[in-house]
mmCIF file of C-alpha atoms and ligand atoms in Angstrom:
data_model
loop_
_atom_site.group_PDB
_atom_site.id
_atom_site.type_symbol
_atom_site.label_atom_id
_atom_site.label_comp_id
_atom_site.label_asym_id
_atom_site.label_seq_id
_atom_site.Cartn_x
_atom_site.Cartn_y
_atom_site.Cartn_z
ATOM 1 C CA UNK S 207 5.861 70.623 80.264
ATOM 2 C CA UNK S 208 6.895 71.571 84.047
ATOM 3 C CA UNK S 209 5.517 69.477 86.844
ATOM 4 C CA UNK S 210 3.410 70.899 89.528
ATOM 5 C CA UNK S 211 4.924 68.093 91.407
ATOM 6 C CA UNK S 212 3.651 67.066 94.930
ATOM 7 C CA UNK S 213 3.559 70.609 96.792
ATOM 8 C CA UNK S 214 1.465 73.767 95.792
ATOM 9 C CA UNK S 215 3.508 75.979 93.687
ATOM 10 C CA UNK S 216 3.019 79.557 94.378
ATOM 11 C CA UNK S 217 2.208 81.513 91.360
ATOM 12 C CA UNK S 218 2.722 85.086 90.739
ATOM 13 C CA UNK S 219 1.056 86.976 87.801
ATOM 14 C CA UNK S 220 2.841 90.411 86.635
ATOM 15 C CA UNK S 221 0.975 92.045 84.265
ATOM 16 C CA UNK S 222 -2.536 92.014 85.033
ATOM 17 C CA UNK S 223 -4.726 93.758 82.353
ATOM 18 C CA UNK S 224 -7.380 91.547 80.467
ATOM 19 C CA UNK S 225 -4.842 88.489 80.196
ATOM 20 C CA UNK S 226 -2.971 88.218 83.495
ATOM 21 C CA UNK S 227 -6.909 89.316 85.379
ATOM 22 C CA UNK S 228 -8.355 86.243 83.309
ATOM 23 C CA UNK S 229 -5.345 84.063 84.453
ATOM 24 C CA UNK S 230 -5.490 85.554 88.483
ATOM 25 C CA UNK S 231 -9.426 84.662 88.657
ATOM 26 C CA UNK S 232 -8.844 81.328 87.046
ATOM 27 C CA UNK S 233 -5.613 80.446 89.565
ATOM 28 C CA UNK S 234 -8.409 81.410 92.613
ATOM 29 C CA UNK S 235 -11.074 79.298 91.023
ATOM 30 C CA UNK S 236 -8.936 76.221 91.482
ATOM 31 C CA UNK S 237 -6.112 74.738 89.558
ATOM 32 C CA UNK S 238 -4.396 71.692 90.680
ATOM 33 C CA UNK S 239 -1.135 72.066 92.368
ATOM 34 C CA UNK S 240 -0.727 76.170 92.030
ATOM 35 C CA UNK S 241 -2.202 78.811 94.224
ATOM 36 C CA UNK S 242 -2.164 82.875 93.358
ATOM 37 C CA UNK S 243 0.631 84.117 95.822
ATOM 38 C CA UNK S 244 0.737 87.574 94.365
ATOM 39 C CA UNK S 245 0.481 89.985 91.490
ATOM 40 C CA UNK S 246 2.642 92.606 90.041
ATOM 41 C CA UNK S 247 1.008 95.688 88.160
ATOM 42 C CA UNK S 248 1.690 99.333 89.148
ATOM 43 C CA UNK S 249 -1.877 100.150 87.538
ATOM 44 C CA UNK S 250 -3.552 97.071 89.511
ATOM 45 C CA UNK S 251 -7.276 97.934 88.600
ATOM 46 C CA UNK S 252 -8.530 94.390 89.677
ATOM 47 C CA UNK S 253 -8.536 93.689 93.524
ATOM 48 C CA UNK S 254 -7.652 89.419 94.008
ATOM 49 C CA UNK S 255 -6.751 89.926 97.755
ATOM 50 C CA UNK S 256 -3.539 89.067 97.410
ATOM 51 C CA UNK S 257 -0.305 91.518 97.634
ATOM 52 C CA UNK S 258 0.507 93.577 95.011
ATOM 53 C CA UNK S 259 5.154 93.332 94.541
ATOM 54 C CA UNK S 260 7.603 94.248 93.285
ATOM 55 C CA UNK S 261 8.608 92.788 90.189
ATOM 56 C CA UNK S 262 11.745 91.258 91.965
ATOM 57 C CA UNK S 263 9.856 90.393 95.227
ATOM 58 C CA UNK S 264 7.218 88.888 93.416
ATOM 59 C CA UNK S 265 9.936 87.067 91.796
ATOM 60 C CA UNK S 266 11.953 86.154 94.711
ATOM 61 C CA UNK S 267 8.439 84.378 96.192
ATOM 62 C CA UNK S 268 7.218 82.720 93.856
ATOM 63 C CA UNK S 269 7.818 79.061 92.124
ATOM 64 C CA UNK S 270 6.293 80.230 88.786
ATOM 65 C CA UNK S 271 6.087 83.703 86.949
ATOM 66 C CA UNK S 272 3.289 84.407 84.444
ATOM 67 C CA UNK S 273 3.537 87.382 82.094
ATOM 68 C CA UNK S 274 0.931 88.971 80.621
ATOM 69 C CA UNK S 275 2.855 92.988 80.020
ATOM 70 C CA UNK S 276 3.004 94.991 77.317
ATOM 71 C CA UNK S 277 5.676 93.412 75.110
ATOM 72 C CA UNK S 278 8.062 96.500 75.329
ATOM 73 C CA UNK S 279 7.853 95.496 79.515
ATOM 74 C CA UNK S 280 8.747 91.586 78.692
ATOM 75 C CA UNK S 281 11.871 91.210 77.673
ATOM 76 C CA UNK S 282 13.696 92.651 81.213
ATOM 77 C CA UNK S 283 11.142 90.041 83.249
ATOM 78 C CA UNK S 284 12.044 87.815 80.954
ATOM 79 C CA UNK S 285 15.651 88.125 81.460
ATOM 80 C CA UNK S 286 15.137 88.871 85.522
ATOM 81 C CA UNK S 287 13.531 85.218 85.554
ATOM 82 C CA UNK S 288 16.205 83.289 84.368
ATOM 83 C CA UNK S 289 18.825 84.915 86.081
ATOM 84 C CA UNK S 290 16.565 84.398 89.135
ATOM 85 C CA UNK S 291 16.196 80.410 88.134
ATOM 86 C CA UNK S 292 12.301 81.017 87.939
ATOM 87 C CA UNK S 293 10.040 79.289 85.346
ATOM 88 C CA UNK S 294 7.808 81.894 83.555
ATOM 89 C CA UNK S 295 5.300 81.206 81.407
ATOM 90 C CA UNK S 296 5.408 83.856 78.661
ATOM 91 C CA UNK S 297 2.430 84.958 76.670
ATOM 92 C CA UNK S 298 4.188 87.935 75.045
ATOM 93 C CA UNK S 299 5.908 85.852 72.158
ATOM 94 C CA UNK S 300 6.747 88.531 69.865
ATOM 95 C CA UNK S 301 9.124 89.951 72.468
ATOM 96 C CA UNK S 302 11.329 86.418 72.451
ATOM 97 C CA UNK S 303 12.245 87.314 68.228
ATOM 98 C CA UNK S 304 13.614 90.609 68.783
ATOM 99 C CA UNK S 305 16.066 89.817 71.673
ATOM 100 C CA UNK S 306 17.664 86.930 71.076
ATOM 101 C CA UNK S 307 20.249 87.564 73.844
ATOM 102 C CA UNK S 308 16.724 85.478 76.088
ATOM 103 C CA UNK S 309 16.827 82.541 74.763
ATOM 104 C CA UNK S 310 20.517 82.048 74.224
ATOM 105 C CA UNK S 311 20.170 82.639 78.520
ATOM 106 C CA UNK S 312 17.510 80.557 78.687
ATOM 107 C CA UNK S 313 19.583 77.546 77.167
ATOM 108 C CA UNK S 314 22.241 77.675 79.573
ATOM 109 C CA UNK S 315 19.963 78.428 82.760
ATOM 110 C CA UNK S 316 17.824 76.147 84.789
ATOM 111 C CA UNK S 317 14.569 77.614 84.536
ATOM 112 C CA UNK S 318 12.364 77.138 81.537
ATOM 113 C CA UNK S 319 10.603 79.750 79.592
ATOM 114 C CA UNK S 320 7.111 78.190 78.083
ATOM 115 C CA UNK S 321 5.298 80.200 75.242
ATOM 116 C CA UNK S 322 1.575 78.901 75.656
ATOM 117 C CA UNK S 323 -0.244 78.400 71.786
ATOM 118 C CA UNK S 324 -2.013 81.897 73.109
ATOM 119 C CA UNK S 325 -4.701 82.707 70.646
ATOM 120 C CA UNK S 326 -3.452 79.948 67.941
ATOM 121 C CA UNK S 327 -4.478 76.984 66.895
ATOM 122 C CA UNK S 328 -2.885 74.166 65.328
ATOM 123 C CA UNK S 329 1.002 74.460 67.465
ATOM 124 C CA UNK S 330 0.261 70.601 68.820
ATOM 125 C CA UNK S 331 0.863 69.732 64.832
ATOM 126 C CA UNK S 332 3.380 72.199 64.314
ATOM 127 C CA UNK S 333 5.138 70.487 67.045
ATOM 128 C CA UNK S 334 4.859 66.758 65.506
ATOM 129 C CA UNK S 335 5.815 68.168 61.919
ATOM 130 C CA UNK S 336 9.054 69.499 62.929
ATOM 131 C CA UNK S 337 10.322 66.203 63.829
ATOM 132 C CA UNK S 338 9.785 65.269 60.176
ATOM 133 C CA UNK S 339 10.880 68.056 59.182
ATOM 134 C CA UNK S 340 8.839 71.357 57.775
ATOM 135 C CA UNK S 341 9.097 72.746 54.215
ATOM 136 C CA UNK S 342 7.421 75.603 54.678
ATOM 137 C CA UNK S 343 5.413 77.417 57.383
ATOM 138 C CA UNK S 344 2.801 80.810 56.910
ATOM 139 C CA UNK S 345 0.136 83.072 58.845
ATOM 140 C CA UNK S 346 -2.378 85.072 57.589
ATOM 141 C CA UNK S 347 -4.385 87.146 59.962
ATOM 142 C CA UNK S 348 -7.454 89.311 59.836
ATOM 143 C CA UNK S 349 -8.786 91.777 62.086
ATOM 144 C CA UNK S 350 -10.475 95.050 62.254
ATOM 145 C CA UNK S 351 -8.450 97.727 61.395
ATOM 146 C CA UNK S 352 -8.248 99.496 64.514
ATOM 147 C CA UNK S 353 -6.694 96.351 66.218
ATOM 148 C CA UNK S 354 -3.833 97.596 64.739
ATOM 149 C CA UNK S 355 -3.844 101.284 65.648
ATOM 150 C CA UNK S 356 -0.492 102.232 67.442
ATOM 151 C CA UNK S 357 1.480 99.671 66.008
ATOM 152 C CA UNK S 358 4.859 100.843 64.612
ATOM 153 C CA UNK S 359 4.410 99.769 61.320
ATOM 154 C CA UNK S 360 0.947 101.240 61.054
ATOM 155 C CA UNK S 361 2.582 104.507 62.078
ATOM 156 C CA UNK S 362 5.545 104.371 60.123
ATOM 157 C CA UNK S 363 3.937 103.915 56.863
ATOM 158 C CA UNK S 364 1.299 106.373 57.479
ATOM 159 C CA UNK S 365 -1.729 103.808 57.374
ATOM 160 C CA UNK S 366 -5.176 105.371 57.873
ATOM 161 C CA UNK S 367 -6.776 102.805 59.106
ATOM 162 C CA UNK S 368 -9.880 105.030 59.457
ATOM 163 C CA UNK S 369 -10.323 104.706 55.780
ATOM 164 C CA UNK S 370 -10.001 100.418 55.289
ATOM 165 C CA UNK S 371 -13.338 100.074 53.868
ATOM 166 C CA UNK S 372 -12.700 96.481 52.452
ATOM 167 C CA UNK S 373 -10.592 93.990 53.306
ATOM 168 C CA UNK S 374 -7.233 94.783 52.611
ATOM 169 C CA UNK S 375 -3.247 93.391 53.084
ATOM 170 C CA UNK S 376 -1.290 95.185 55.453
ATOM 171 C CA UNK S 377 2.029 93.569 55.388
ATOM 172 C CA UNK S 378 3.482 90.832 54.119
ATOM 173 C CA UNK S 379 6.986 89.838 55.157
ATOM 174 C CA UNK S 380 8.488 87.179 57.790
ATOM 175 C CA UNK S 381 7.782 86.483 61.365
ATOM 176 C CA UNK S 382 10.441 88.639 62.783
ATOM 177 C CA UNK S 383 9.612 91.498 60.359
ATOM 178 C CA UNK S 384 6.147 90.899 62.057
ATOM 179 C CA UNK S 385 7.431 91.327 65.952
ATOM 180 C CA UNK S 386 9.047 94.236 65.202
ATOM 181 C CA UNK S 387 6.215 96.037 63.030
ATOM 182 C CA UNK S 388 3.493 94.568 65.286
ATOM 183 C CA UNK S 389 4.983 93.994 68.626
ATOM 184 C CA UNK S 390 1.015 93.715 70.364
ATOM 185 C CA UNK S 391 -0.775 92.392 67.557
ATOM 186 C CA UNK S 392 1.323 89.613 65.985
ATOM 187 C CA UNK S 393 2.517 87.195 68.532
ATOM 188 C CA UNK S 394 0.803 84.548 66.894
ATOM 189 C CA UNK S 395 2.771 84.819 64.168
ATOM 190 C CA UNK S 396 5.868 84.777 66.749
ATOM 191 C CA UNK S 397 4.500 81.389 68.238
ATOM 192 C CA UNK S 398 4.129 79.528 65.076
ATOM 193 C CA UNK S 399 7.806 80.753 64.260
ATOM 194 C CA UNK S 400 9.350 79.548 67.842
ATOM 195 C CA UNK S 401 6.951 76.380 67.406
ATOM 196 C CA UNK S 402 8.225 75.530 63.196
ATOM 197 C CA UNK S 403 11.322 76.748 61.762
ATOM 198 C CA UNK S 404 12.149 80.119 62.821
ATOM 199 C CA UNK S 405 11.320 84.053 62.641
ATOM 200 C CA UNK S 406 13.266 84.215 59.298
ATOM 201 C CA UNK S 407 11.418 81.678 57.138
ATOM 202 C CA UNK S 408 7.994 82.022 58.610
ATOM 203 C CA UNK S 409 5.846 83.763 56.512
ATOM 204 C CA UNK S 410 3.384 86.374 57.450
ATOM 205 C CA UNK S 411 0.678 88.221 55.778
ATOM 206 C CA UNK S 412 -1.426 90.902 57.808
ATOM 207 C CA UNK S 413 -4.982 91.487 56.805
ATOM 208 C CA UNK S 414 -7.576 94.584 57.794
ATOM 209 C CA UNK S 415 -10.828 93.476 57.558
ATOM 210 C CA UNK S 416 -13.978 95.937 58.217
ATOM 211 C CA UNK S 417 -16.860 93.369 58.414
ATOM 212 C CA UNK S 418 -14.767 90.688 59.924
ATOM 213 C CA UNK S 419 -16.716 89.838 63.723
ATOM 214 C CA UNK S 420 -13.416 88.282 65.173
ATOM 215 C CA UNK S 421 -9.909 87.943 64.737
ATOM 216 C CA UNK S 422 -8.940 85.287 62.377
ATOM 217 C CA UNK S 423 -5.270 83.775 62.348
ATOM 218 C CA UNK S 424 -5.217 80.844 59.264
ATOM 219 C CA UNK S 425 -1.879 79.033 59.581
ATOM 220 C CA UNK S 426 -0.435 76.990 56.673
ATOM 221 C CA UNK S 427 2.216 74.060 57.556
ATOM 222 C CA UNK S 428 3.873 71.790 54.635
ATOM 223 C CA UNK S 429 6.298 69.147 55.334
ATOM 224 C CA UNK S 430 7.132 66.220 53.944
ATOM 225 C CA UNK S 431 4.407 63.729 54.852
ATOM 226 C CA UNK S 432 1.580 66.316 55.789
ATOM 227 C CA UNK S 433 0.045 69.515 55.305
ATOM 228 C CA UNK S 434 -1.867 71.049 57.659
ATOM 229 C CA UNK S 435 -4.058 74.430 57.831
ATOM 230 C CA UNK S 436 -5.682 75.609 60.855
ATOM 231 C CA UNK S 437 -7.872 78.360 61.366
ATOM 232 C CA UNK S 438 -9.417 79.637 64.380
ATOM 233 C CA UNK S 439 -11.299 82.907 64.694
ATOM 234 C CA UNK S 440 -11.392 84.230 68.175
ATOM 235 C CA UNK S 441 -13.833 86.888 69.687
ATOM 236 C CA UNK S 442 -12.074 90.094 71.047
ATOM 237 C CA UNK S 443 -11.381 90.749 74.753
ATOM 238 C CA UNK S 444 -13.530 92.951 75.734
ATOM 239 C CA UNK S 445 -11.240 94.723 78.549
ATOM 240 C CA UNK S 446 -8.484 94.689 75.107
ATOM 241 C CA UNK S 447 -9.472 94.485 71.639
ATOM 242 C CA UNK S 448 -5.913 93.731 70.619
ATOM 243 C CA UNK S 449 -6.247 90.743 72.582
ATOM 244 C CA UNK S 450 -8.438 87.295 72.439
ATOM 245 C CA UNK S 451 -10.344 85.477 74.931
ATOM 246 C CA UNK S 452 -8.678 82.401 73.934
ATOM 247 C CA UNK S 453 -5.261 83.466 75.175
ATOM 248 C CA UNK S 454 -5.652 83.647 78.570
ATOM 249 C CA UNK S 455 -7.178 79.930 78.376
ATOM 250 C CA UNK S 456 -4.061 78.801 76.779
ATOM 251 C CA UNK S 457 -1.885 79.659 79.539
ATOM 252 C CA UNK S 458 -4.818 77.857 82.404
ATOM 253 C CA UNK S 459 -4.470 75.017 80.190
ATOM 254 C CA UNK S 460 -1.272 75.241 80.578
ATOM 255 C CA UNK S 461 -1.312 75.181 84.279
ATOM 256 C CA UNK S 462 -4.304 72.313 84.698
ATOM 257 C CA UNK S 463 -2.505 69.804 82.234
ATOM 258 C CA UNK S 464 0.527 70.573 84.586
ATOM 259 C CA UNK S 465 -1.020 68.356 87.199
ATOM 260 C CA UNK S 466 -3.974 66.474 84.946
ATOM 261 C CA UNK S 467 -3.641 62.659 84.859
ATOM 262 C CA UNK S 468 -4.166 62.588 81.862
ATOM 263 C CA UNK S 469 -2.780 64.815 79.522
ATOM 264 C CA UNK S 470 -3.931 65.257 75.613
ATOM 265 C CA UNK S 471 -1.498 67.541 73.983
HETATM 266 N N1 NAD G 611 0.465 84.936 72.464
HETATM 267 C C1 NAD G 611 -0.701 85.408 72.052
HETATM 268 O O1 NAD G 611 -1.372 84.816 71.210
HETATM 269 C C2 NAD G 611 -1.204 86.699 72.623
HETATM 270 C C3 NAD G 611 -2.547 87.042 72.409
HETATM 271 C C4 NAD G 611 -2.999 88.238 72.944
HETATM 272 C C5 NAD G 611 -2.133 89.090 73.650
HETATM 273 N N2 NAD G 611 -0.837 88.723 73.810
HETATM 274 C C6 NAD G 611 0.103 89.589 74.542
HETATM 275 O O2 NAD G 611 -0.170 89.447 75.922
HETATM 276 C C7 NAD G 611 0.269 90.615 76.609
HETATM 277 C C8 NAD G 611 -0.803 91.047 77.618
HETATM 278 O O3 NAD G 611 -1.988 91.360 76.914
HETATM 279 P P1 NAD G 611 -3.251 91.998 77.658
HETATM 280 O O4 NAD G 611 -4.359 92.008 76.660
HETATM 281 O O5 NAD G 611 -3.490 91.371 78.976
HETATM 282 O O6 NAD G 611 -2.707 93.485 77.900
HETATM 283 P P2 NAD G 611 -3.350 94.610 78.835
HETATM 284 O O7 NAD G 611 -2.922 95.908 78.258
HETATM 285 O O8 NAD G 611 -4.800 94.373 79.048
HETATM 286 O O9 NAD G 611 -2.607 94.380 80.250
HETATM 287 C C9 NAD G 611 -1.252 94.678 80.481
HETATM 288 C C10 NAD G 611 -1.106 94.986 81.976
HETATM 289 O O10 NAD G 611 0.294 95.136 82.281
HETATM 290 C C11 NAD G 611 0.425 96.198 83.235
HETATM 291 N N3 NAD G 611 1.791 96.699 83.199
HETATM 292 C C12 NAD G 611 2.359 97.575 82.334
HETATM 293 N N4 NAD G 611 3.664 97.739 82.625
HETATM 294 C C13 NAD G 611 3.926 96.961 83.711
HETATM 295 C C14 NAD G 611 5.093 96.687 84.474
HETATM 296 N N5 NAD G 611 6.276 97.232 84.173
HETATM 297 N N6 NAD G 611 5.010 95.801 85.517
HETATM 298 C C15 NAD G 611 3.831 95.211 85.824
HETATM 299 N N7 NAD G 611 2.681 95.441 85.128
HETATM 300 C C16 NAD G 611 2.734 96.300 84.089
HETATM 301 C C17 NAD G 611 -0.629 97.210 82.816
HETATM 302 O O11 NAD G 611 -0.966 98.069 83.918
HETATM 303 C C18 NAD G 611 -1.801 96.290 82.417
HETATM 304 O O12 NAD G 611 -2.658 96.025 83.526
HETATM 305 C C19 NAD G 611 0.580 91.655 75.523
HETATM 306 O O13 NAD G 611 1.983 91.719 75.304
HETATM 307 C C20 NAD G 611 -0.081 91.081 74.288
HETATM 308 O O14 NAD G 611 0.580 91.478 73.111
HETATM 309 C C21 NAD G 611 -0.358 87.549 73.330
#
């Protein structure tokens, strides 16, 4: 975890749809140690009286970057951040499996790139496990069919998701499989990957679910001396369907425990 340290650290949001606005309110509500310098969305529809930059301004200016863009917009601020020695908190997981040219920068450079548990449960005992070693890791996740509407595999296979009048499987394959057939829908499944033991040998199974109210991610950890399961079912954001409320909270619980006394992780 990085340290707010002593001194306010100016935060700068790019990306500021139903995540990054949650995030901008929350940073001018009051968190410990980090003010709201400035905000970078060419579509800004939320006004937070601060300047709207550049990507590379913003950048330049700030102590910490948050991202909350489309994934197919990630990767390059992802990229621009290291090379600019700028922490960046990264909600977009899914776009950290399918360029792994990032993190091989991100081991050499001096900034840090931290992927908050978003709208997952359960990544505090992911975390523990691994020291012990994990057998095996898995998602499942459920949500209404048109949550998934746009995705590349949805299109690609020709899935009428207008007609899912039960629940029904999706996909079933492995975490990077996932990222690159769900790029907005499945970063959860990228987390637990990044969090356990990898894109390749993380599991994934995709569920459309009519008559579910929220969406559900179940995650299924064995190792050696434990097995866990956590499931959390999240409501939709309302300003993005694809999205849940619970991710932007991960990433201002991110920011408060960076200056809490008392931190329970
Ligand atoms: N880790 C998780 O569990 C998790 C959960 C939900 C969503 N997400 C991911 O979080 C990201 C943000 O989700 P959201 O619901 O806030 O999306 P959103 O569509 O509501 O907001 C995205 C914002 O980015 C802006 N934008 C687009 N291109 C830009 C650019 N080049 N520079 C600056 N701004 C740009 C858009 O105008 C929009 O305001 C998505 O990638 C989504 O997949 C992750």
């Amino acid at each position: 975890m990085f340290s707010s340290g002593s001194q306010q650290k100016k935060v700068g949001v790019i990306g500021v749809g139903a995540i990054g606005g949650a995030v901008c309110k929350a940073l001018q509500g009051g968190i410990d140690g980090f003010t709201l310098h400035g905000v970078s969305d060419p579509a800004l529809k939320q006004d937070f009286n601060v300047p709207n930059l550049t990507q590379d301004d913003l950048i330049a200016q700030c102590d910490l970057i948050v991202e909350a863009l489309p994934p197919s917009a990630a990767q390059d601020l992802a990229r621009k951040c290291l090379a600019a020695r700028r922490d960046m908190i990264m909600i977009s997981a899914c776009a950290l499996l399918t360029a792994p040219d990032i993190l091989d920068q991100a081991r050499v450079s001096e900034s840090r790139i931290i992927v908050p548990s978003g709208a997952l449960t359960g990544i505090d005992g992911v975390s523990s496990m691994k020291n012990l070693g994990i057998i095996s890791a898995s998602i499942a996740s459920t949500k209404k069919p048109l949550a998934y509407a746009g995705a590349p595999y949805i299109t690609d296979n020709n899935i009428d998701l207008d007609n899912i009048t039960e629940k029904t499987q999706i996909f079933a394959g492995n975490a990077l499989e996932a990222a690159k057939g769900f790029p907005a829908n499945l970063n959860v499944a990228a987390t637990l990957s990044l969090a356990g033991i990898g894109a390749e040998n993380t599991g994934v199974e995709i569920w459309a679910d009519p008559d579910i109210a929220g969406n559900c991610h179940e995650i299924t950890v064995k190792g050696e001396f434990s097995t866990m399961t956590a499931r959390v079912e999240n409501t939709p954001d309302p300003q993005n369907p694809k999205s849940s409320m619970l991710a932007a909270q991960s990433i201002i619980a991110t920011l408060r425990n960076a200056s809490a006394s008392l931190v329970v992780l």
